[in-house]
Amino acid sequence: VYPDWRMNQMFVVERHQRALEYDQAPRRPITTSVHTPDEINDAFYDQTYAKAAAFLRMLKYTTNDTIFQQSLVRYLNQNKYVSVVPDVLFAAFEYTISRYKFDFGQGVTVTDFMKQWTEQAGYPMINVSKVNDEFIVTQERCLMDTPDKITDSSKWYIGITYTTESSKNFENFTVATWCKPDMDKCVLSAPRNNGWFIFNIQSTGFYRVNYDTDNWSLLIRQLKETPNEINVINRAQLIDDSFNLARADKLHYSVPLRISSYLKIEEDVLPWYSVINGYAYLIERMRRNDIEYSDLRVRTIKLLECVSNLAGIIYKKTEDQVVEKKNTDHIILTSWNAFSVWACQLNNEMCIQSAFDYYTKWKNGEKIPSDIRDAAFCVGVHITNDTSTWEQMFDLYKTTRSPSEKQSAQTALACTEDDVLLSRYLNYIFEKENGPIRQQDYRDVFTAVSSTPKGLDVLIDFLVENLNEITKKLIDGDDIAIFIYSTCASKAALDSEIDKLKKLKDDPNTPENLRRAFNKCYNQVNNNLYWYNKYHEVVNQNTGCSREYTTTDEPTKITTQQQTTEIFTQTTTETTVTEHTASSTERSTQSSSEKTTLSQGTDST
């Protein structure tokens, strides 16, 4: 309806990439047998629907628009008002494919292809290396690096799409070859030139891609010189894949940190969403460096300053588009909201000052743009940090008839540093139907409170001190307690936080069913500690990005050899780059339009 909203592209960074991140830990497949209410709840985890939508998008690009649409029409018309199983959907596609004489190639059928994805947990990572005039592609399940070292031999039908520096054809979605579950590797012909190559065009496939060190170097060089030579969705993909491959111990952390430095010259909003997600995990984990007077604390501050400066660049670009150039494009307005929240959370001075100015205007009775309201309200509550400001925001939360304004106020109430006010906010849930917080908003409130170190500490104490009241007085009290514990376990970094969570799960007075659930959630604490102990030095050694994150510097043109040296230099002997890369031989339209860049108020091609 509104192609300039670019929902097809935004789907990739808001749903597709989030589903990939969620599913890189052991999960159930999206088609699974269930026998109990608990198993039903487990089957419908947060990202089930996003993952299913990503599978359908993959199927659409593997076929074509006509086959995809007519197959769905047939499926819906034949099965309205009845329950169905996945095979019925696949049969509708098989019929349409046969009718149009469409050939998947290599004897692959829709049912073969899709069942491997829907009935098998997780997703693959492909390793691509170039040897002479051939691409060698292998696959393995993509899993995070954890202390229990999970191994999984699962494989999938993967329709390979790719382009090269010489062709730069990001619109050819025809499958070049199929990597099948029974193949150790698949081989494709490659050009003899030394240019870069990109697999998984426009992230149409639900998998990650790792490259040999030379190709990562060439891609980083391209991004730093002329990023628009690479499709915008694939730019976002390179950021997202590299951060998560580093988490999986398949790529050195210097790669995503170097890739993200190109963003100072990025004029499209899409890749910025990917870097927000990429840095979020690092910043949460590196908070464990927060030991007063230590060298680690200094390095953490350096990382935060680095990311804060980066966030300030995109915040300034989007604000200039809205305020100075009067750009009303939907993607610019929603991005102004997202990037202002991000930059202000990182204490970017420019964002803080601007947001507080807007808050002051609002407090004086002026109307402010709705797309800056989230940041303005949060900054206002945080900076003033007094009871009167908080209560004014709470009154707005209770009385406003605007759902978006209510949401802004609800989040802002968690931005105070006053632990008494935060505790008071949480305790309103015990007023139940007569209270100011609706039951459907409980989880949003807990998540908002947990988003700051002060709030996380208060939320842990709230759970410890009120566990019995939560389980006895609240509807679905056990589920609420488990959600709070899980949220806190995923964010805990300091010993004081971890010790409280450990004591609660080990407390014999904690009900047995909750102890089992808490123990399962506590695995995330162990995984995060494992990550910190293994990777924090590598991240610390690669945070020297202040020089690169400015709005005045011009990108330096360097040779491939210089680039390789810069990217992969390490100061530790514990791990070599070749151990971490595939260097061995074993709120969006199609990206072709690349519309609505931040440097322009009108569409361009």
Short mmCIF file of C-alpha atoms in Angstrom, two decimals, residues 21-422:
data_model
loop_
_atom_site.label_atom_id
_atom_site.label_comp_id
_atom_site.label_asym_id
_atom_site.label_seq_id
_atom_site.Cartn_x
_atom_site.Cartn_y
_atom_site.Cartn_z
CA GLU A 21 19.67 -14.42 16.72
CA TYR A 22 17.04 -16.16 18.85
CA ASP A 23 17.34 -19.48 17.04
CA GLN A 24 21.11 -19.81 17.36
CA ALA A 25 20.54 -21.34 20.79
CA PRO A 26 18.94 -24.80 21.09
CA ARG A 27 15.20 -24.43 20.36
CA ARG A 28 12.32 -26.54 19.15
CA PRO A 29 11.59 -26.72 15.42
CA ILE A 30 8.53 -24.74 14.35
CA THR A 31 6.73 -28.00 13.44
CA THR A 32 6.78 -30.25 16.47
CA SER A 33 4.61 -32.69 18.42
CA VAL A 34 3.19 -31.49 21.73
CA HIS A 35 1.44 -33.41 24.48
CA THR A 36 1.09 -31.04 27.45
CA PRO A 37 0.14 -27.37 27.97
CA ASP A 38 3.75 -26.61 28.92
CA GLU A 39 4.99 -28.11 25.66
CA ILE A 40 2.47 -25.99 23.75
CA ASN A 41 3.77 -22.86 25.45
CA ASP A 42 7.35 -23.87 24.72
CA ALA A 43 6.55 -24.48 21.06
CA PHE A 44 5.23 -20.96 20.58
CA TYR A 45 8.34 -19.10 21.67
CA ASP A 46 8.77 -15.40 20.98
CA GLN A 47 10.26 -15.70 17.50
CA THR A 48 8.15 -18.58 16.15
CA TYR A 49 6.08 -16.31 13.96
CA ALA A 50 9.03 -14.26 12.72
CA LYS A 51 10.91 -17.43 11.79
CA ALA A 52 7.87 -18.85 9.98
CA ALA A 53 7.49 -15.59 8.05
CA ALA A 54 11.19 -15.70 7.12
CA PHE A 55 10.71 -19.25 5.81
CA LEU A 56 7.82 -18.10 3.62
CA ARG A 57 9.91 -15.20 2.35
CA MET A 58 12.68 -17.67 1.49
CA LEU A 59 10.17 -19.83 -0.40
CA LYS A 60 8.86 -16.79 -2.28
CA TYR A 61 12.32 -15.88 -3.57
CA THR A 62 13.16 -19.50 -4.33
CA THR A 63 10.10 -19.65 -6.61
CA ASN A 64 8.65 -16.37 -7.91
CA ASP A 65 5.86 -13.90 -7.13
CA THR A 66 3.27 -15.59 -9.34
CA ILE A 67 3.80 -19.09 -7.96
CA PHE A 68 3.96 -17.82 -4.40
CA GLN A 69 0.75 -15.79 -4.60
CA GLN A 70 -1.29 -18.37 -6.51
CA SER A 71 -0.16 -21.15 -4.19
CA LEU A 72 -1.32 -19.18 -1.16
CA VAL A 73 -4.63 -18.31 -2.81
CA ARG A 74 -5.23 -21.99 -3.56
CA TYR A 75 -4.22 -23.00 -0.03
CA LEU A 76 -6.50 -20.42 1.62
CA ASN A 77 -9.50 -21.10 -0.62
CA GLN A 78 -9.33 -24.86 -0.19
CA ASN A 79 -8.80 -24.81 3.56
CA LYS A 80 -10.90 -21.97 4.93
CA TYR A 81 -12.61 -22.78 8.22
CA VAL A 82 -10.59 -25.97 8.73
CA SER A 83 -7.42 -26.88 10.57
CA VAL A 84 -4.47 -28.00 8.50
CA VAL A 85 -0.97 -29.40 8.71
CA PRO A 86 2.11 -28.05 6.88
CA ASP A 87 1.89 -30.75 4.20
CA VAL A 88 -1.32 -29.14 2.94
CA LEU A 89 0.52 -25.87 2.31
CA PHE A 90 3.36 -27.68 0.56
CA ALA A 91 0.86 -29.56 -1.60
CA ALA A 92 -0.64 -26.26 -2.77
CA PHE A 93 2.82 -25.14 -3.86
CA GLU A 94 3.54 -28.47 -5.56
CA TYR A 95 0.33 -28.13 -7.58
CA THR A 96 1.10 -24.58 -8.71
CA ILE A 97 4.72 -25.41 -9.52
CA SER A 98 3.60 -28.34 -11.63
CA ARG A 99 1.02 -26.18 -13.39
CA TYR A 100 3.62 -23.58 -14.33
CA LYS A 101 6.29 -26.22 -15.07
CA PHE A 102 8.67 -24.51 -12.67
CA ASP A 103 11.83 -26.50 -11.95
CA PHE A 104 13.65 -26.17 -8.65
CA GLY A 105 16.57 -27.98 -10.19
CA GLN A 106 18.62 -30.99 -9.09
CA GLY A 107 15.51 -33.02 -8.26
CA VAL A 108 14.54 -30.83 -5.28
CA THR A 109 10.83 -30.43 -4.43
CA VAL A 110 9.04 -27.91 -2.24
CA THR A 111 8.23 -30.62 0.27
CA ASP A 112 11.87 -31.80 0.45
CA PHE A 113 13.08 -28.23 0.77
CA MET A 114 10.60 -26.88 3.34
CA LYS A 115 10.24 -29.94 5.58
CA GLN A 116 13.96 -29.86 6.25
CA TRP A 117 13.52 -26.33 7.58
CA THR A 118 10.22 -26.66 9.47
CA GLU A 119 10.84 -30.04 11.11
CA GLN A 120 14.44 -29.42 12.09
CA ALA A 121 15.55 -27.06 14.84
CA GLY A 122 17.93 -24.20 14.15
CA TYR A 123 19.42 -23.08 10.87
CA PRO A 124 22.73 -23.38 8.99
CA MET A 125 25.82 -21.32 8.52
CA ILE A 126 27.59 -21.74 5.21
CA ASN A 127 31.36 -21.35 4.90
CA VAL A 128 32.48 -19.99 1.54
CA SER A 129 36.05 -19.93 0.32
CA LYS A 130 37.48 -19.32 -3.12
CA VAL A 131 40.06 -21.75 -4.46
CA ASN A 132 41.41 -20.82 -7.90
CA ASP A 133 38.30 -20.61 -10.10
CA GLU A 134 35.89 -22.37 -7.74
CA PHE A 135 33.76 -21.48 -4.75
CA ILE A 136 33.79 -24.20 -2.10
CA VAL A 137 30.67 -24.15 0.12
CA THR A 138 30.14 -26.23 3.25
CA GLN A 139 27.35 -26.04 5.81
CA GLU A 140 26.95 -26.63 9.54
CA ARG A 141 24.38 -25.70 12.15
CA CYS A 142 24.89 -22.18 13.51
CA LEU A 143 25.12 -22.29 17.30
CA MET A 144 26.49 -19.91 19.87
CA ASP A 145 29.79 -20.72 21.52
CA THR A 146 28.86 -22.12 24.94
CA PRO A 147 30.76 -24.03 27.64
CA ASP A 148 28.90 -27.30 26.96
CA LYS A 149 30.13 -27.25 23.33
CA ILE A 150 26.93 -28.49 21.68
CA THR A 151 27.53 -30.40 18.47
CA ASP A 152 24.85 -30.96 15.85
CA SER A 153 25.23 -32.65 12.49
CA SER A 154 21.97 -31.27 11.06
CA LYS A 155 22.01 -30.13 7.44
CA TRP A 156 19.50 -28.43 5.18
CA TYR A 157 18.51 -27.93 1.56
CA ILE A 158 20.07 -24.54 0.84
CA GLY A 159 19.37 -22.73 -2.41
CA ILE A 160 22.60 -20.83 -3.08
CA THR A 161 22.47 -17.32 -4.53
CA TYR A 162 25.49 -15.07 -4.91
CA THR A 163 27.03 -12.16 -6.76
CA THR A 164 30.55 -10.85 -7.29
CA GLU A 165 32.33 -7.54 -7.43
CA SER A 166 32.51 -7.74 -11.23
CA SER A 167 28.78 -8.39 -11.74
CA LYS A 168 27.14 -6.73 -8.69
CA ASN A 169 23.83 -8.34 -9.62
CA PHE A 170 21.80 -8.15 -6.45
CA GLU A 171 18.49 -8.83 -8.23
CA ASN A 172 19.15 -12.36 -9.51
CA PHE A 173 17.44 -14.69 -7.04
CA THR A 174 17.67 -17.75 -9.25
CA VAL A 175 19.23 -20.63 -7.33
CA ALA A 176 22.74 -21.19 -8.66
CA THR A 177 23.00 -24.61 -7.04
CA TRP A 178 21.55 -26.61 -4.19
CA CYS A 179 23.61 -27.60 -1.20
CA LYS A 180 21.83 -30.76 -0.05
CA PRO A 181 21.88 -32.51 3.33
CA ASP A 182 23.74 -35.51 1.91
CA MET A 183 26.58 -33.41 0.44
CA ASP A 184 29.86 -32.75 2.23
CA LYS A 185 30.40 -29.66 0.10
CA CYS A 186 29.08 -28.02 -3.02
CA VAL A 187 31.23 -26.44 -5.68
CA LEU A 188 30.44 -23.51 -8.00
CA SER A 189 32.50 -21.89 -10.71
CA ALA A 190 34.05 -18.56 -9.71
CA PRO A 191 35.52 -15.68 -11.73
CA ARG A 192 39.30 -15.60 -11.94
CA ASN A 193 39.56 -11.96 -10.81
CA ASN A 194 40.38 -11.10 -7.23
CA GLY A 195 37.21 -9.15 -6.39
CA TRP A 196 34.86 -9.72 -3.46
CA PHE A 197 31.82 -12.00 -3.48
CA ILE A 198 28.60 -12.07 -1.47
CA PHE A 199 26.37 -15.09 -0.90
CA ASN A 200 22.70 -15.05 0.13
CA ILE A 201 21.53 -12.14 -2.02
CA GLN A 202 19.37 -9.70 -0.06
CA SER A 203 19.25 -12.19 2.86
CA THR A 204 16.54 -14.20 1.14
CA GLY A 205 17.79 -17.41 2.77
CA PHE A 206 17.43 -18.08 6.49
CA TYR A 207 21.10 -18.72 7.15
CA ARG A 208 24.38 -16.96 7.89
CA VAL A 209 27.44 -16.71 5.67
CA ASN A 210 31.10 -16.85 6.68
CA TYR A 211 33.96 -16.13 4.27
CA ASP A 212 37.69 -16.64 4.06
CA THR A 213 39.86 -13.85 5.45
CA ASP A 214 40.68 -12.38 2.05
CA ASN A 215 37.05 -11.88 1.15
CA TRP A 216 36.20 -10.27 4.49
CA SER A 217 39.08 -7.86 3.85
CA LEU A 218 37.83 -6.99 0.37
CA LEU A 219 34.30 -6.45 1.63
CA ILE A 220 35.46 -4.15 4.42
CA ARG A 221 37.52 -2.16 1.97
CA GLN A 222 34.48 -1.78 -0.31
CA LEU A 223 32.29 -0.66 2.59
CA LYS A 224 34.80 1.94 3.70
CA GLU A 225 35.24 3.36 0.21
CA THR A 226 31.88 3.15 -1.62
CA PRO A 227 29.33 1.18 0.42
CA ASN A 228 26.53 1.73 -2.09
CA GLU A 229 28.23 -0.72 -4.44
CA ILE A 230 26.78 -3.40 -2.14
CA ASN A 231 23.03 -3.75 -1.81
CA VAL A 232 21.70 -2.14 1.36
CA ILE A 233 20.15 -5.36 2.71
CA ASN A 234 23.44 -7.16 2.21
CA ARG A 235 25.26 -4.34 4.00
CA ALA A 236 22.96 -4.95 6.96
CA GLN A 237 23.54 -8.69 6.55
CA LEU A 238 27.33 -8.31 6.70
CA ILE A 239 27.03 -6.44 9.99
CA ASP A 240 24.56 -8.87 11.54
CA ASP A 241 26.32 -12.02 10.34
CA SER A 242 29.76 -10.86 11.42
CA PHE A 243 28.71 -9.95 14.98
CA ASN A 244 26.88 -13.23 15.45
CA LEU A 245 29.55 -15.38 13.80
CA ALA A 246 32.00 -13.86 16.27
CA ARG A 247 29.66 -14.90 19.10
CA ALA A 248 29.67 -18.39 17.62
CA ASP A 249 33.51 -18.46 17.67
CA LYS A 250 33.60 -18.69 13.87
CA LEU A 251 35.04 -15.23 13.22
CA HIS A 252 37.48 -12.93 14.98
CA TYR A 253 35.80 -10.03 16.80
CA SER A 254 38.00 -7.54 14.99
CA VAL A 255 35.94 -8.18 11.84
CA PRO A 256 32.52 -6.91 13.01
CA LEU A 257 34.17 -4.06 14.92
CA ARG A 258 36.01 -2.97 11.77
CA ILE A 259 32.96 -3.44 9.57
CA SER A 260 30.87 -1.19 11.79
CA SER A 261 33.41 1.62 11.44
CA TYR A 262 32.26 2.20 7.84
CA LEU A 263 28.90 3.41 9.12
CA LYS A 264 30.17 6.98 9.44
CA ILE A 265 29.60 7.25 5.67
CA GLU A 266 26.41 5.13 5.56
CA GLU A 267 23.48 7.19 4.28
CA ASP A 268 20.74 4.57 4.55
CA VAL A 269 19.04 3.76 7.86
CA LEU A 270 18.78 -0.01 7.35
CA PRO A 271 22.31 -1.15 8.34
CA TRP A 272 22.15 0.94 11.50
CA TYR A 273 19.41 -1.28 12.90
CA SER A 274 21.74 -4.26 12.54
CA VAL A 275 24.61 -2.55 14.35
CA ILE A 276 22.30 -1.62 17.26
CA ASN A 277 21.60 -5.32 17.75
CA GLY A 278 25.23 -6.24 17.25
CA TYR A 279 26.59 -3.88 19.89
CA ALA A 280 23.78 -4.53 22.40
CA TYR A 281 25.19 -7.91 23.45
CA LEU A 282 28.76 -6.61 23.67
CA ILE A 283 27.80 -3.67 25.86
CA GLU A 284 25.73 -5.81 28.21
CA ARG A 285 28.52 -8.35 28.60
CA MET A 286 31.35 -5.83 28.91
CA ARG A 287 29.56 -4.25 31.86
CA ARG A 288 31.34 -6.93 33.86
CA ASN A 289 34.47 -4.82 33.36
CA ASP A 290 32.79 -2.30 35.65
CA ILE A 291 35.31 -2.56 38.48
CA GLU A 292 36.27 0.78 39.93
CA TYR A 293 39.81 2.07 39.21
CA SER A 294 40.60 -0.89 36.99
CA ASP A 295 42.15 -0.79 33.53
CA LEU A 296 39.19 -2.86 32.33
CA ARG A 297 36.78 -0.13 33.41
CA VAL A 298 38.74 2.39 31.36
CA ARG A 299 38.53 0.13 28.33
CA THR A 300 34.78 -0.36 28.83
CA ILE A 301 34.31 3.39 28.96
CA LYS A 302 36.29 3.62 25.73
CA LEU A 303 33.98 1.09 24.07
CA LEU A 304 30.89 2.93 25.28
CA GLU A 305 32.26 6.27 24.08
CA CYS A 306 33.06 4.69 20.74
CA VAL A 307 29.54 3.30 20.26
CA SER A 308 27.99 6.47 21.68
CA ASN A 309 29.82 8.58 19.10
CA LEU A 310 28.69 6.19 16.38
CA ALA A 311 25.08 6.46 17.55
CA GLY A 312 25.40 10.24 17.58
CA ILE A 313 26.21 10.23 13.85
CA ILE A 314 22.99 8.53 12.78
CA TYR A 315 20.96 10.44 15.35
CA LYS A 316 22.19 13.74 13.94
CA LYS A 317 21.55 12.63 10.36
CA THR A 318 17.98 11.57 11.05
CA GLU A 319 17.19 14.63 13.16
CA ASP A 320 18.51 16.92 10.42
CA GLN A 321 16.28 15.14 7.92
CA VAL A 322 13.20 15.66 10.07
CA VAL A 323 13.87 19.07 11.58
CA GLU A 324 15.92 20.88 8.94
CA LYS A 325 14.82 19.24 5.70
CA LYS A 326 11.22 18.54 6.80
CA ASN A 327 11.45 14.96 5.55
CA THR A 328 8.21 13.16 6.38
CA ASP A 329 9.07 9.76 4.95
CA HIS A 330 7.79 7.06 7.27
CA ILE A 331 11.11 5.23 7.51
CA ILE A 332 12.92 8.44 8.46
CA LEU A 333 10.43 9.33 11.19
CA THR A 334 10.45 5.86 12.74
CA SER A 335 14.23 5.75 12.50
CA TRP A 336 14.50 9.11 14.27
CA ASN A 337 12.61 7.51 17.12
CA ALA A 338 14.76 4.35 17.17
CA PHE A 339 18.09 6.14 16.87
CA SER A 340 17.26 8.86 19.40
CA VAL A 341 16.42 6.19 21.98
CA TRP A 342 19.64 4.32 21.18
CA ALA A 343 21.90 7.37 21.25
CA CYS A 344 20.40 8.73 24.46
CA GLN A 345 20.68 5.34 26.17
CA LEU A 346 24.38 5.49 25.33
CA ASN A 347 24.59 8.96 26.89
CA ASN A 348 25.47 10.70 23.64
CA GLU A 349 25.70 14.35 24.69
CA MET A 350 24.11 15.76 21.57
CA CYS A 351 21.14 13.41 21.85
CA ILE A 352 20.74 14.01 25.60
CA GLN A 353 20.70 17.79 25.17
CA SER A 354 18.26 17.70 22.27
CA ALA A 355 15.92 15.23 23.98
CA PHE A 356 15.95 17.25 27.21
CA ASP A 357 15.09 20.40 25.25
CA TYR A 358 12.09 18.59 23.80
CA TYR A 359 11.13 17.35 27.26
CA THR A 360 11.29 20.92 28.60
CA LYS A 361 9.02 22.09 25.79
CA TRP A 362 6.56 19.31 26.57
CA LYS A 363 6.60 20.12 30.28
CA ASN A 364 5.86 23.77 29.43
CA GLY A 365 2.79 22.71 27.49
CA GLU A 366 4.19 22.67 23.96
CA LYS A 367 3.43 19.83 21.59
CA ILE A 368 6.50 17.83 20.57
CA PRO A 369 6.91 15.37 17.66
CA SER A 370 5.70 11.89 18.60
CA ASP A 371 8.85 10.36 17.10
CA ILE A 372 11.12 12.04 19.66
CA ARG A 373 8.76 11.48 22.59
CA ASP A 374 10.27 8.15 23.77
CA ALA A 375 13.74 9.68 24.12
CA ALA A 376 12.47 13.01 25.49
CA PHE A 377 10.35 11.44 28.22
CA CYS A 378 13.10 9.03 29.29
CA VAL A 379 15.81 11.70 29.36
CA GLY A 380 13.53 14.09 31.26
CA VAL A 381 12.79 11.54 33.97
CA HIS A 382 16.42 10.43 34.13
CA ILE A 383 18.06 13.86 34.30
CA THR A 384 15.66 15.47 36.77
CA ASN A 385 15.52 12.25 38.81
CA ASP A 386 13.02 13.66 41.27
CA THR A 387 9.69 12.44 42.58
CA SER A 388 7.61 15.29 41.13
CA THR A 389 8.79 14.65 37.57
CA TRP A 390 8.20 10.93 37.93
CA GLU A 391 4.72 11.44 39.35
CA GLN A 392 3.85 13.84 36.53
CA MET A 393 4.85 11.14 34.05
CA PHE A 394 2.88 8.57 36.04
CA ASP A 395 -0.21 10.77 35.94
CA LEU A 396 0.16 11.00 32.16
CA TYR A 397 0.48 7.21 32.00
CA LYS A 398 -2.79 6.77 33.91
CA THR A 399 -4.82 9.44 32.13
CA THR A 400 -3.72 9.67 28.51
CA ARG A 401 -6.06 8.20 25.89
CA SER A 402 -3.29 7.90 23.32
CA PRO A 403 -1.86 4.33 23.22
CA SER A 404 1.50 5.55 21.86
CA GLU A 405 1.80 8.27 24.50
CA LYS A 406 0.91 5.73 27.19
CA GLN A 407 3.64 3.44 25.89
CA SER A 408 6.17 6.29 25.94
CA ALA A 409 5.27 7.17 29.53
CA GLN A 410 5.33 3.51 30.59
CA THR A 411 8.90 3.12 29.35
CA ALA A 412 10.01 6.50 30.71
CA LEU A 413 8.92 5.61 34.25
CA ALA A 414 11.72 3.02 34.27
CA CYS A 415 14.36 5.64 33.38
CA THR A 416 14.67 7.04 36.90
CA GLU A 417 17.75 6.24 38.97
CA ASP A 418 15.69 6.41 42.18
CA ASP A 419 15.41 2.84 43.43
CA VAL A 420 12.46 3.74 45.67
CA LEU A 421 10.46 4.97 42.67
CA LEU A 422 11.45 1.93 40.62
#
